[in-house]
Each structure stands twice: as structure tokens, then as C-alpha cells.
Amino acid sequence: MLRPFIHQRLRPALRNPATFASLSTVGLFGASLVLKLVSNLVLSRLVLPDVFGLMALVSIAVMGLTLLSDVGLAPAVVQHRKGSDPDFLCTAWTVQVVRGLGIWVACWIAAPLVSNFYSEPILFVLIPIVGFTAAIEGFASTGIMTVQRRLKPTAMIAYNVLSQLIGTIVTCIIAFFYPTIWALVAGALAASTTRMSSSFLLPSEMRHRFRWNPEFARDLFHFGKWIFVSTAATFFAMQVDRMVLGRIGSLETLGLYTLATTIAMLPVLLITHIGDYVMFPLLARSARETPEKLAAEVAPVRGRMLGFGLIMNVGVFAIAPIFFGRLYGAQYADAGRLCQWMVFAGWGSVVSGLAVQTLKAIGDVKSMATGKMIRFFMTIPCTLIGFTQFGLEGFIVGYTLGIVPEHLWNGYRLWSTKLFFPLQDLAYTLAFTAAIIVLHLFGTTIVSAAALVCLVSGITLATVYWMESKARGELATQST
């Protein structure tokens, strides 16, 4: 019974590049997840929550400058018809190097301003040092972009896992002897150095050299100008919570919130990884070569990713209190409750993110950027009202509500191309809500929570399989 299944279902699926890429992405992301959890657990025994809070402020500053200078080099290489041309890649690499050095200089300029805003003098020193990671990674190989264009993310994610492993080892060793913020800083520098050097092991189309082709540069910046606007708005929309908490709350509160968000957003990170490394290149290739078949390919891909996202988010909701209560210790217990609330924002981000990937695949970056700006301007009042009236829980609800108008805008832009599937989004969202309610009412023990998660997973997988079989049947009927 097992052999026919392997021959008829499993082997053909694994020969499919998109399926193999998705499975390898999930597997390597699992390794990355284990490293992150082990690192957080070890560090929670060595350093205090305020250290996590301080590092969160440093990350906000460096990440903000990084995203505010993002010109979308990798998506441009994937989407552009000349993305494998050596001249195009050399021009992109030149822009990447200059951008990395520019971010480091900007860190020196921004450090005193951020330090004064948060009344933390040590940020004046920490931000430029951590910002040096941008200068290091600016010299990374264009092989990172090439493997993404070729729909071969395995090597790329593997090198990311390697750099994360080196960074984790360095951080934990230093924290054992010197449990301060400098352990996390050293780990960040080690990870970036490893990431840059190991990127040259990836296959590349060219020999790296500084080159400037005006035509290709115009194409890069034309595509990247809306990526810049989009990532700028995305940064402010998704980091406004930490910005506000860093200003009005203590470093300890910010540290707890950061840990909770790290776990709650793991499903979003995985779906984003699959979207960036599998869904976007796959749909972009289809949009270039067979645009008439694009709609037929989007629906089943979205169905699989929504189903997988549902299972992961429900699983995080079930284990969050147990995870933080049993493994992290008493001082981190509140993070479990906050993590459960953040799961709703995580689900909204999964649904909205799939529409963003579709817009990016068809080259409509302007609409994607507009959606992010809408989210940013809606998130600020929603979070402030929620926090004023209901505290941190209300703040998280406001953050979640800010995602809705972005998704409605993206759906409106995709509707004319027949790439928006509102009934699919609604069905999975109702299923997610029902699963959360059942878990809240009946998943009061470890055994009952595990049983309910397994039940939800089985129903979801069966539904996805049934819907794909039905869609294949309808497609076969139409073709005949």
C-alpha cells in the first residue's frame, strides 16, 4: 500500500521544482527555528530581559536604515528579463556595495539621535558597531540573487542557516563568560561575516567587479523606487509597536514583547521564506513566459500556503503558554499570553503577504508600495487607540486591524487580473478563527491541545487536497 503511494504521488511531487524547493525551504527553516529557539532559551538563562530590549532598540535603528535604503535588488534580478546578464549583475552588485557602506555611515549619523530619543547613552556606541554588518554584507556575492531566480533556494537558505549557527555559537559562548549586550553584538558581527564569505560558495553568473551600465541602472532604480517606498512603509508599519514600547515602557517590557513576537511571527517568517524563494520566482517566471496560465497556478499555490499557515498559527497559539511557562522561567511567563494575542496579527500577515507576493510577481510594485503605506497610516491610530483603552492587548488588536485595509487594497488591484481570491481568504480565515475558539475553550491541557492541533491539521490538509483535486478536474474538463 505504501509503495504505490510513493511511486504515484511522492516521487512525482518531489521531481516538481516548486514542490522540492518548498519542502527543502521548510526543512532548512526548521533547522533555523531550532537554532533560534535554542539560542533564546540559553540566553534567557544567562542574560536579563532588559538586554533583549536593548538589542531590540539597536535592531530597530539598523533595520530601519537598511529598509529605508532598500532598492529591491534581489526582486529586480528575479523579475527582470536580463537578470542573468553579467553586466546587469555587476551593476546590481556595485549598487549593493555602495548601499552597504552608506547604511554604515548613516548609522553613525543616526546613533546620537536615537540615543537621545530613548535616553540610552550606550546606543550611541552600539548602533554604529552593529551597523557595520550592513557594510560587511554589502560585499556578498550576487549568487544569492541568482539561485533565487533559478528557483533553487536550498543552497541560499543553507548558507543562512550556517551563518545563524556561527552567530549563535559566538553569542552563547561570550554570554556564558560575559552576560551583557556585547555578547549579542559579537554574535551579529560573526553571523554577518559568515553570511558574506559563504555567499561566494553559491553559483554565480559572473566575476564580481565594479561596473556601471546606465541602462541597467535605470531599470534597477525604476523597479526599486517602489520597493523603496514599500519597504519604508513596511518598516514603520511593522516596527511601530517596538518604537512606541521602547519610548513609553521599560526595557524589560520591550524584551518580553520582543520574545513573544519572535515566536508568534515564526509562521509568517516561514510563509515569507517560501513566498520569496519559491512562490515569487515561480509566479514571476509564469508571468514572463505563460501569462495566460498565471491565474490557474496562483490559486492552488495560495491554498497550500494558507493551509500550512493555518496549521502553524494554531500550533503556536496552543503551545505559547506552555512554552514560555515551562522553558523560559517565571520572569518570562507573560510572554506566553502576549504571544497568543500576536497570533492573530500573524495570520493577517500570512493572508496579506500572499497578495503582496502576487503583485510583486506581475511587476506591480507600485500597488504593493501603496498598500504598505495604507497599512502604516492605519496602524498608527489603531494601535494608539487600542493601547490607550485596553493596554498591550488592545495595542496588538489595533496592530492586527491595520493589516485589513492593506489587504483590501491589494485585492482591489489584483481583481482586474483575476488573481484575487476573496472566498479562499475568507474560508481559511473562518477556519482559523473556529480553530482558535475551540482551542481556547477545550485545549486546557497539553494532551487536549495536542489532540486538537492534530485534528485541525488533518482537516486542513484533507481540505487542501480535496480542493486541489477538484481544481485539477475542472481544469481537465475545460481543456477537453
Short mmCIF file of C-alpha atoms in Angstrom, two decimals:
data_model
loop_
_atom_site.label_atom_id
_atom_site.label_comp_id
_atom_site.label_asym_id
_atom_site.label_seq_id
_atom_site.Cartn_x
_atom_site.Cartn_y
_atom_site.Cartn_z
CA MET A 1 0.00 0.00 0.00
CA LEU A 2 2.87 2.37 0.80
CA ARG A 3 4.84 1.54 -2.36
CA PRO A 4 2.10 2.63 -4.81
CA PHE A 5 1.74 5.89 -2.90
CA ILE A 6 5.49 6.54 -3.15
CA HIS A 7 5.58 5.78 -6.88
CA GLN A 8 2.34 7.53 -7.84
CA ARG A 9 2.34 10.55 -5.52
CA LEU A 10 5.56 11.18 -3.63
CA ARG A 11 8.21 10.76 -6.33
CA PRO A 12 6.41 12.85 -8.99
CA ALA A 13 5.85 15.58 -6.40
CA LEU A 14 9.50 15.65 -5.41
CA ARG A 15 10.52 15.92 -9.07
CA ASN A 16 8.48 19.13 -9.30
CA PRO A 17 10.95 22.01 -8.75
CA ALA A 18 8.45 24.14 -6.82
CA THR A 19 7.44 21.26 -4.53
CA PHE A 20 11.04 20.24 -3.86
CA ALA A 21 12.02 23.85 -3.24
CA SER A 22 9.12 24.29 -0.81
CA LEU A 23 9.97 21.12 1.12
CA SER A 24 13.66 22.00 1.31
CA THR A 25 12.75 25.51 2.43
CA VAL A 26 10.56 24.10 5.20
CA GLY A 27 13.26 21.67 6.29
CA LEU A 28 16.01 24.26 6.43
CA PHE A 29 13.71 26.77 8.07
CA GLY A 30 13.03 24.11 10.70
CA ALA A 31 16.76 23.93 11.37
CA SER A 32 16.87 27.72 11.61
CA LEU A 33 13.91 27.64 14.00
CA VAL A 34 15.62 25.11 16.27
CA LEU A 35 18.74 27.29 16.36
CA LYS A 36 16.70 30.36 17.23
CA LEU A 37 14.80 28.59 20.00
CA VAL A 38 17.95 27.07 21.48
CA SER A 39 19.69 30.44 21.35
CA ASN A 40 16.80 32.23 23.06
CA LEU A 41 16.49 29.55 25.72
CA VAL A 42 20.20 29.59 26.53
CA LEU A 43 20.38 33.38 26.56
CA SER A 44 17.28 33.65 28.75
CA ARG A 45 19.26 31.73 31.41
CA LEU A 46 22.32 33.92 31.01
CA VAL A 47 21.07 37.48 30.45
CA LEU A 48 18.18 39.55 31.79
CA PRO A 49 15.12 40.61 29.73
CA ASP A 50 16.37 44.21 29.52
CA VAL A 51 19.31 43.00 27.39
CA PHE A 52 16.82 41.69 24.80
CA GLY A 53 15.02 45.03 25.00
CA LEU A 54 18.22 46.99 24.43
CA MET A 55 19.16 44.82 21.46
CA ALA A 56 15.65 45.34 20.06
CA LEU A 57 16.25 49.11 20.03
CA VAL A 58 19.57 48.63 18.25
CA SER A 59 17.92 46.32 15.71
CA ILE A 60 15.13 48.84 15.07
CA ALA A 61 17.67 51.56 14.23
CA VAL A 62 19.88 49.40 11.99
CA MET A 63 16.96 47.60 10.35
CA GLY A 64 15.22 50.91 9.74
CA LEU A 65 18.20 52.37 7.91
CA THR A 66 18.58 49.12 5.96
CA LEU A 67 14.98 49.03 4.83
CA LEU A 68 14.81 52.76 4.16
CA SER A 69 17.60 52.28 1.61
CA ASP A 70 16.19 49.12 0.03
CA VAL A 71 16.01 49.43 -3.75
CA GLY A 72 14.83 45.86 -4.39
CA LEU A 73 17.97 44.43 -5.99
CA ALA A 74 17.06 40.76 -5.48
CA PRO A 75 13.46 41.09 -6.75
CA ALA A 76 14.73 43.10 -9.71
CA VAL A 77 17.20 40.35 -10.67
CA VAL A 78 14.47 37.71 -10.34
CA GLN A 79 11.86 39.67 -12.29
CA HIS A 80 13.99 41.38 -14.98
CA ARG A 81 14.36 39.71 -18.37
CA LYS A 82 18.14 40.39 -18.26
CA GLY A 83 18.52 39.14 -14.69
CA SER A 84 21.21 36.62 -15.69
CA ASP A 85 23.27 39.06 -17.78
CA PRO A 86 26.77 39.60 -16.26
CA ASP A 87 26.61 43.36 -16.89
CA PHE A 88 23.26 43.57 -15.13
CA LEU A 89 24.56 41.58 -12.15
CA CYS A 90 27.77 43.64 -11.90
CA THR A 91 25.72 46.83 -11.86
CA ALA A 92 23.47 45.39 -9.17
CA TRP A 93 26.49 44.32 -7.11
CA THR A 94 28.03 47.80 -7.38
CA VAL A 95 24.81 49.35 -6.09
CA GLN A 96 24.73 46.76 -3.28
CA VAL A 97 28.27 47.61 -2.09
CA VAL A 98 27.67 51.37 -2.16
CA ARG A 99 24.37 50.92 -0.31
CA GLY A 100 26.00 48.83 2.44
CA LEU A 101 28.69 51.42 3.07
CA GLY A 102 26.07 54.17 3.01
CA ILE A 103 23.99 52.40 5.67
CA TRP A 104 27.04 52.21 7.94
CA VAL A 105 27.69 55.93 7.56
CA ALA A 106 24.02 56.62 8.27
CA CYS A 107 24.30 54.59 11.49
CA TRP A 108 26.98 56.97 12.77
CA ILE A 109 24.73 59.94 11.98
CA ALA A 110 21.56 58.41 13.48
CA ALA A 111 23.17 57.00 16.65
CA PRO A 112 23.13 60.20 18.76
CA LEU A 113 19.55 60.98 17.72
CA VAL A 114 18.27 57.52 18.66
CA SER A 115 20.29 57.53 21.87
CA ASN A 116 18.75 60.83 22.97
CA PHE A 117 15.22 59.78 21.95
CA TYR A 118 15.29 56.63 24.11
CA SER A 119 17.54 58.13 26.83
CA GLU A 120 20.00 55.25 26.49
CA PRO A 121 23.58 56.59 26.09
CA ILE A 122 25.01 53.19 25.20
CA LEU A 123 23.06 53.25 21.91
CA PHE A 124 25.49 55.92 20.70
CA VAL A 125 28.18 53.21 20.55
CA LEU A 126 26.08 50.12 19.82
CA ILE A 127 24.29 51.32 16.69
CA PRO A 128 27.43 52.08 14.58
CA ILE A 129 29.07 48.82 15.64
CA VAL A 130 26.06 46.68 14.76
CA GLY A 131 25.54 48.82 11.66
CA PHE A 132 28.91 47.63 10.37
CA THR A 133 27.11 44.38 9.49
CA ALA A 134 25.48 46.23 6.58
CA ALA A 135 28.88 47.22 5.21
CA ILE A 136 30.09 43.62 5.51
CA GLU A 137 27.07 42.11 3.76
CA GLY A 138 27.22 44.74 1.03
CA PHE A 139 30.12 42.76 -0.46
CA ALA A 140 28.13 39.49 -0.57
CA SER A 141 28.02 37.56 -3.84
CA THR A 142 25.26 38.01 -6.42
CA GLY A 143 24.87 34.23 -6.23
CA ILE A 144 22.24 34.97 -3.59
CA MET A 145 20.08 36.59 -6.27
CA THR A 146 20.93 34.05 -8.95
CA VAL A 147 19.82 30.97 -7.01
CA GLN A 148 16.57 32.76 -6.17
CA ARG A 149 15.96 33.49 -9.86
CA ARG A 150 16.66 29.86 -10.74
CA LEU A 151 14.14 28.67 -8.13
CA LYS A 152 16.90 26.88 -6.20
CA PRO A 153 16.60 28.25 -2.68
CA THR A 154 18.13 25.26 -0.89
CA ALA A 155 21.73 26.45 -1.11
CA MET A 156 20.76 30.00 -0.23
CA ILE A 157 18.82 29.07 2.90
CA ALA A 158 21.55 26.60 3.88
CA TYR A 159 24.14 29.35 3.90
CA ASN A 160 21.78 31.48 6.01
CA VAL A 161 21.44 28.62 8.49
CA LEU A 162 25.24 28.27 8.58
CA SER A 163 25.70 31.96 9.40
CA GLN A 164 22.98 31.75 12.04
CA LEU A 165 24.72 28.74 13.61
CA ILE A 166 28.06 30.56 13.80
CA GLY A 167 26.38 33.65 15.24
CA THR A 168 24.53 31.58 17.84
CA ILE A 169 27.68 29.76 18.96
CA VAL A 170 29.65 33.00 19.30
CA THR A 171 26.81 34.70 21.20
CA CYS A 172 26.27 31.86 23.67
CA ILE A 173 30.00 31.35 24.38
CA ILE A 174 30.60 35.04 25.07
CA ALA A 175 27.36 35.35 27.09
CA PHE A 176 28.46 32.47 29.30
CA PHE A 177 31.56 34.39 30.39
CA TYR A 178 30.34 37.95 29.85
CA PRO A 179 26.49 38.09 30.02
CA THR A 180 25.90 41.56 28.60
CA ILE A 181 24.66 43.20 25.41
CA TRP A 182 28.13 42.78 23.88
CA ALA A 183 27.60 39.04 23.54
CA LEU A 184 24.67 39.69 21.19
CA VAL A 185 26.65 42.31 19.29
CA ALA A 186 29.57 39.92 18.74
CA GLY A 187 27.17 37.23 17.52
CA ALA A 188 25.62 39.63 14.99
CA LEU A 189 29.04 40.55 13.58
CA ALA A 190 30.08 36.90 13.37
CA ALA A 191 26.86 35.94 11.57
CA SER A 192 27.24 38.74 9.00
CA THR A 193 30.87 37.88 8.31
CA THR A 194 29.94 34.23 7.78
CA ARG A 195 27.00 35.17 5.57
CA MET A 196 29.12 37.37 3.34
CA SER A 197 32.01 34.93 2.95
CA SER A 198 29.85 31.84 2.43
CA SER A 199 27.76 33.60 -0.24
CA PHE A 200 30.68 33.17 -2.65
CA LEU A 201 30.13 29.41 -2.47
CA LEU A 202 26.79 29.90 -4.26
CA PRO A 203 26.72 29.61 -8.08
CA SER A 204 27.06 32.98 -9.78
CA GLU A 205 26.75 34.16 -13.38
CA MET A 206 29.74 36.49 -13.31
CA ARG A 207 33.05 37.53 -11.86
CA HIS A 208 32.45 40.24 -9.29
CA ARG A 209 33.77 43.62 -10.29
CA PHE A 210 32.62 47.21 -10.07
CA ARG A 211 30.69 48.18 -13.18
CA TRP A 212 28.05 50.75 -14.08
CA ASN A 213 25.71 50.20 -17.02
CA PRO A 214 23.43 53.28 -17.25
CA GLU A 215 20.58 51.37 -18.92
CA PHE A 216 20.58 48.59 -16.34
CA ALA A 217 20.97 51.10 -13.52
CA ARG A 218 17.85 52.93 -14.73
CA ASP A 219 15.94 49.63 -14.81
CA LEU A 220 17.09 48.78 -11.29
CA PHE A 221 16.07 52.12 -9.85
CA HIS A 222 12.81 52.22 -11.80
CA PHE A 223 11.82 48.87 -10.31
CA GLY A 224 13.38 49.68 -6.96
CA LYS A 225 11.81 53.09 -6.34
CA TRP A 226 8.53 51.47 -5.38
CA ILE A 227 10.32 48.73 -3.48
CA PHE A 228 11.95 51.56 -1.52
CA VAL A 229 8.59 53.16 -0.73
CA SER A 230 7.10 49.77 0.12
CA THR A 231 9.88 48.67 2.47
CA ALA A 232 9.94 52.09 4.15
CA ALA A 233 6.22 51.90 4.85
CA THR A 234 6.54 48.23 5.85
CA PHE A 235 9.24 49.05 8.35
CA PHE A 236 7.25 51.76 10.08
CA ALA A 237 4.03 49.73 9.99
CA MET A 238 5.61 46.60 11.44
CA GLN A 239 8.04 48.22 13.87
CA VAL A 240 5.76 50.93 15.28
CA ASP A 241 4.91 48.64 18.19
CA ARG A 242 8.53 48.35 19.32
CA MET A 243 9.15 52.04 18.71
CA VAL A 244 6.27 53.02 20.98
CA LEU A 245 7.03 50.45 23.68
CA GLY A 246 10.68 51.45 23.68
CA ARG A 247 9.61 55.02 24.38
CA ILE A 248 6.75 54.56 26.91
CA GLY A 249 7.68 51.24 28.50
CA SER A 250 10.66 49.76 30.23
CA LEU A 251 13.40 47.76 28.54
CA GLU A 252 12.15 44.69 30.41
CA THR A 253 8.64 45.09 28.95
CA LEU A 254 10.08 45.58 25.48
CA GLY A 255 12.25 42.48 25.94
CA LEU A 256 9.24 40.32 26.87
CA TYR A 257 7.23 41.68 23.97
CA THR A 258 10.11 41.06 21.56
CA LEU A 259 10.44 37.42 22.64
CA ALA A 260 6.67 36.90 22.32
CA THR A 261 6.61 38.43 18.86
CA THR A 262 9.61 36.36 17.77
CA ILE A 263 7.71 33.13 18.44
CA ALA A 264 4.32 34.37 17.21
CA MET A 265 5.76 35.50 13.88
CA LEU A 266 7.55 32.25 13.06
CA PRO A 267 4.71 31.08 10.76
CA VAL A 268 4.86 34.44 8.97
CA LEU A 269 8.63 34.09 8.52
CA LEU A 270 8.26 30.61 7.06
CA ILE A 271 5.49 31.62 4.66
CA THR A 272 7.54 34.68 3.69
CA HIS A 273 10.59 32.46 3.06
CA ILE A 274 8.56 30.16 0.81
CA GLY A 275 6.98 33.17 -0.87
CA ASP A 276 10.30 34.90 -1.55
CA TYR A 277 12.26 31.82 -2.60
CA VAL A 278 9.55 29.70 -4.26
CA MET A 279 6.21 31.42 -4.89
CA PHE A 280 7.57 34.73 -6.22
CA PRO A 281 10.17 33.23 -8.63
CA LEU A 282 7.65 30.60 -9.80
CA LEU A 283 4.89 33.11 -10.50
CA ALA A 284 7.32 35.65 -11.96
CA ARG A 285 8.54 33.03 -14.44
CA SER A 286 4.95 32.16 -15.31
CA ALA A 287 4.11 35.85 -15.75
CA ARG A 288 7.06 36.21 -18.15
CA GLU A 289 6.56 33.03 -20.17
CA THR A 290 2.90 31.92 -19.92
CA PRO A 291 0.82 34.81 -18.51
CA GLU A 292 -2.43 33.22 -19.68
CA LYS A 293 -1.91 30.35 -17.21
CA LEU A 294 -0.95 32.51 -14.24
CA ALA A 295 -4.40 32.59 -12.60
CA ALA A 296 -4.65 28.79 -12.75
CA GLU A 297 -1.29 28.48 -10.97
CA VAL A 298 -1.90 31.09 -8.25
CA ALA A 299 -5.00 29.54 -6.64
CA PRO A 300 -3.56 26.12 -5.70
CA VAL A 301 -0.27 27.65 -4.52
CA ARG A 302 -2.18 30.07 -2.26
CA GLY A 303 -4.34 27.22 -0.96
CA ARG A 304 -1.32 25.20 0.13
CA MET A 305 0.35 28.14 1.80
CA LEU A 306 -2.83 29.28 3.58
CA GLY A 307 -3.39 25.76 4.84
CA PHE A 308 0.17 25.45 6.09
CA GLY A 309 -0.01 28.90 7.67
CA LEU A 310 -3.24 27.97 9.44
CA ILE A 311 -1.71 24.84 10.95
CA MET A 312 1.40 26.68 12.15
CA ASN A 313 -0.50 29.61 13.67
CA VAL A 314 -2.89 27.32 15.50
CA GLY A 315 0.07 25.32 16.78
CA VAL A 316 1.80 28.45 18.09
CA PHE A 317 -1.41 29.53 19.86
CA ALA A 318 -1.65 26.13 21.54
CA ILE A 319 1.93 25.85 22.78
CA ALA A 320 2.73 29.50 23.63
CA PRO A 321 1.71 29.47 27.34
CA ILE A 322 3.31 26.09 27.93
CA PHE A 323 6.44 27.01 26.01
CA PHE A 324 7.17 30.22 27.89
CA GLY A 325 5.88 28.98 31.24
CA ARG A 326 7.87 25.73 31.31
CA LEU A 327 11.04 26.59 29.44
CA TYR A 328 11.76 30.27 30.00
CA GLY A 329 11.09 30.69 33.68
CA ALA A 330 8.84 32.88 35.82
CA GLN A 331 10.15 36.24 34.60
CA TYR A 332 9.10 35.38 31.02
CA ALA A 333 5.64 33.92 31.80
CA ASP A 334 3.70 36.96 30.49
CA ALA A 335 5.29 36.47 27.07
CA GLY A 336 3.07 33.39 26.52
CA ARG A 337 -0.13 35.46 26.83
CA LEU A 338 1.21 38.17 24.54
CA CYS A 339 2.30 35.55 22.02
CA GLN A 340 -1.26 34.18 21.79
CA TRP A 341 -2.61 37.65 21.02
CA MET A 342 0.08 38.19 18.38
CA VAL A 343 -1.01 35.02 16.55
CA PHE A 344 -3.98 36.97 15.12
CA ALA A 345 -1.61 39.55 13.66
CA GLY A 346 0.46 36.66 12.34
CA TRP A 347 -2.49 35.17 10.47
CA GLY A 348 -3.37 38.54 8.97
CA SER A 349 0.22 38.94 7.82
CA VAL A 350 0.15 35.50 6.15
CA VAL A 351 -3.03 36.27 4.17
CA SER A 352 -1.87 39.75 3.18
CA GLY A 353 1.65 38.56 2.35
CA LEU A 354 0.40 36.15 -0.32
CA ALA A 355 -1.31 39.01 -2.16
CA VAL A 356 1.90 41.03 -1.90
CA GLN A 357 3.91 38.20 -3.46
CA THR A 358 1.44 38.01 -6.35
CA LEU A 359 1.65 41.75 -7.00
CA LYS A 360 5.44 41.55 -6.94
CA ALA A 361 5.44 38.62 -9.38
CA ILE A 362 3.45 40.55 -12.01
CA GLY A 363 5.68 43.60 -11.52
CA ASP A 364 3.02 45.83 -9.92
CA VAL A 365 5.37 47.11 -7.23
CA LYS A 366 3.63 50.50 -7.15
CA SER A 367 0.39 48.95 -5.89
CA MET A 368 2.35 46.90 -3.35
CA ALA A 369 4.02 50.05 -2.03
CA THR A 370 0.70 51.89 -1.85
CA GLY A 371 -0.76 49.03 0.20
CA LYS A 372 2.09 49.25 2.69
CA MET A 373 1.60 52.99 3.06
CA ILE A 374 -2.11 52.46 3.71
CA ARG A 375 -1.23 49.91 6.37
CA PHE A 376 1.24 52.29 8.00
CA PHE A 377 -1.19 55.20 8.23
CA MET A 378 -4.00 52.96 9.52
CA THR A 379 -1.82 51.10 12.02
CA ILE A 380 -0.76 54.21 13.97
CA PRO A 381 -4.25 55.34 15.10
CA CYS A 382 -5.47 51.77 15.62
CA THR A 383 -2.54 50.86 17.88
CA LEU A 384 -2.63 54.14 19.84
CA ILE A 385 -6.37 53.87 20.49
CA GLY A 386 -6.05 50.20 21.41
CA PHE A 387 -3.16 50.83 23.79
CA THR A 388 -4.88 53.81 25.44
CA GLN A 389 -8.11 51.90 26.04
CA PHE A 390 -7.01 48.31 26.67
CA GLY A 391 -3.23 48.23 27.21
CA LEU A 392 -0.90 45.84 25.39
CA GLU A 393 -3.72 43.50 24.30
CA GLY A 394 -5.58 46.42 22.71
CA PHE A 395 -2.35 47.55 21.09
CA ILE A 396 -1.94 44.14 19.44
CA VAL A 397 -5.57 44.15 18.26
CA GLY A 398 -5.02 47.59 16.71
CA TYR A 399 -1.88 46.32 15.02
CA THR A 400 -3.90 43.43 13.57
CA LEU A 401 -6.71 45.69 12.32
CA GLY A 402 -4.16 47.82 10.48
CA ILE A 403 -3.48 44.87 8.16
CA VAL A 404 -7.07 44.74 6.85
CA PRO A 405 -7.11 47.89 4.67
CA GLU A 406 -3.81 46.89 3.07
CA HIS A 407 -5.21 43.54 2.05
CA LEU A 408 -8.40 45.11 0.70
CA TRP A 409 -6.33 47.46 -1.45
CA ASN A 410 -4.15 44.62 -2.74
CA GLY A 411 -7.26 42.60 -3.54
CA TYR A 412 -8.73 45.53 -5.46
CA ARG A 413 -5.57 45.81 -7.55
CA LEU A 414 -5.47 42.06 -8.22
CA TRP A 415 -9.17 41.77 -9.04
CA SER A 416 -8.80 43.10 -12.60
CA THR A 417 -6.15 40.46 -13.35
CA LYS A 418 -8.30 37.65 -11.86
CA LEU A 419 -5.58 36.93 -9.30
CA PHE A 420 -7.61 37.80 -6.19
CA PHE A 421 -9.46 35.00 -4.39
CA PRO A 422 -11.57 36.56 -1.59
CA LEU A 423 -13.63 33.43 -0.94
CA GLN A 424 -10.46 31.43 -0.41
CA ASP A 425 -9.16 34.02 2.07
CA LEU A 426 -12.49 34.17 3.89
CA ALA A 427 -12.86 30.38 4.12
CA TYR A 428 -9.40 29.88 5.62
CA THR A 429 -9.83 32.84 7.99
CA LEU A 430 -13.13 31.45 9.29
CA ALA A 431 -11.47 28.05 9.74
CA PHE A 432 -8.58 29.68 11.61
CA THR A 433 -10.95 31.61 13.89
CA ALA A 434 -13.00 28.48 14.64
CA ALA A 435 -9.85 26.51 15.47
CA ILE A 436 -8.63 29.23 17.87
CA ILE A 437 -12.02 29.34 19.63
CA VAL A 438 -12.07 25.56 20.05
CA LEU A 439 -8.50 25.57 21.39
CA HIS A 440 -9.32 28.38 23.84
CA LEU A 441 -12.37 26.55 25.17
CA PHE A 442 -11.17 22.95 25.22
CA GLY A 443 -7.38 22.95 24.88
CA THR A 444 -6.76 23.46 28.58
CA THR A 445 -4.21 20.67 28.97
CA ILE A 446 -1.17 19.60 27.00
CA VAL A 447 -2.88 16.41 25.80
CA SER A 448 -6.13 18.10 24.74
CA ALA A 449 -4.27 20.95 22.99
CA ALA A 450 -2.05 18.50 21.09
CA ALA A 451 -5.07 16.40 20.07
CA LEU A 452 -6.95 19.45 18.81
CA VAL A 453 -3.96 20.72 16.83
CA CYS A 454 -3.60 17.30 15.19
CA LEU A 455 -7.32 17.30 14.37
CA VAL A 456 -7.15 20.78 12.84
CA SER A 457 -4.06 19.80 10.85
CA GLY A 458 -5.73 16.69 9.46
CA ILE A 459 -8.89 18.53 8.45
CA THR A 460 -6.89 21.34 6.84
CA LEU A 461 -4.65 19.01 4.83
CA ALA A 462 -7.64 16.95 3.68
CA THR A 463 -9.44 20.13 2.60
CA VAL A 464 -6.43 21.42 0.66
CA TYR A 465 -6.06 18.05 -1.09
CA TRP A 466 -9.77 17.95 -1.95
CA MET A 467 -9.78 21.49 -3.30
CA GLU A 468 -6.71 20.84 -5.48
CA SER A 469 -8.21 17.62 -6.84
CA LYS A 470 -11.41 19.48 -7.67
CA ALA A 471 -9.49 22.29 -9.39
CA ARG A 472 -7.45 19.80 -11.45
CA GLY A 473 -10.67 18.07 -12.52
CA GLU A 474 -12.27 21.33 -13.62
CA LEU A 475 -9.12 22.33 -15.50
CA ALA A 476 -9.04 18.97 -17.30
CA THR A 477 -12.72 19.36 -18.25
CA GLN A 478 -12.11 22.86 -19.65
CA SER A 479 -9.10 21.71 -21.69
CA THR A 480 -11.10 18.94 -23.34
#
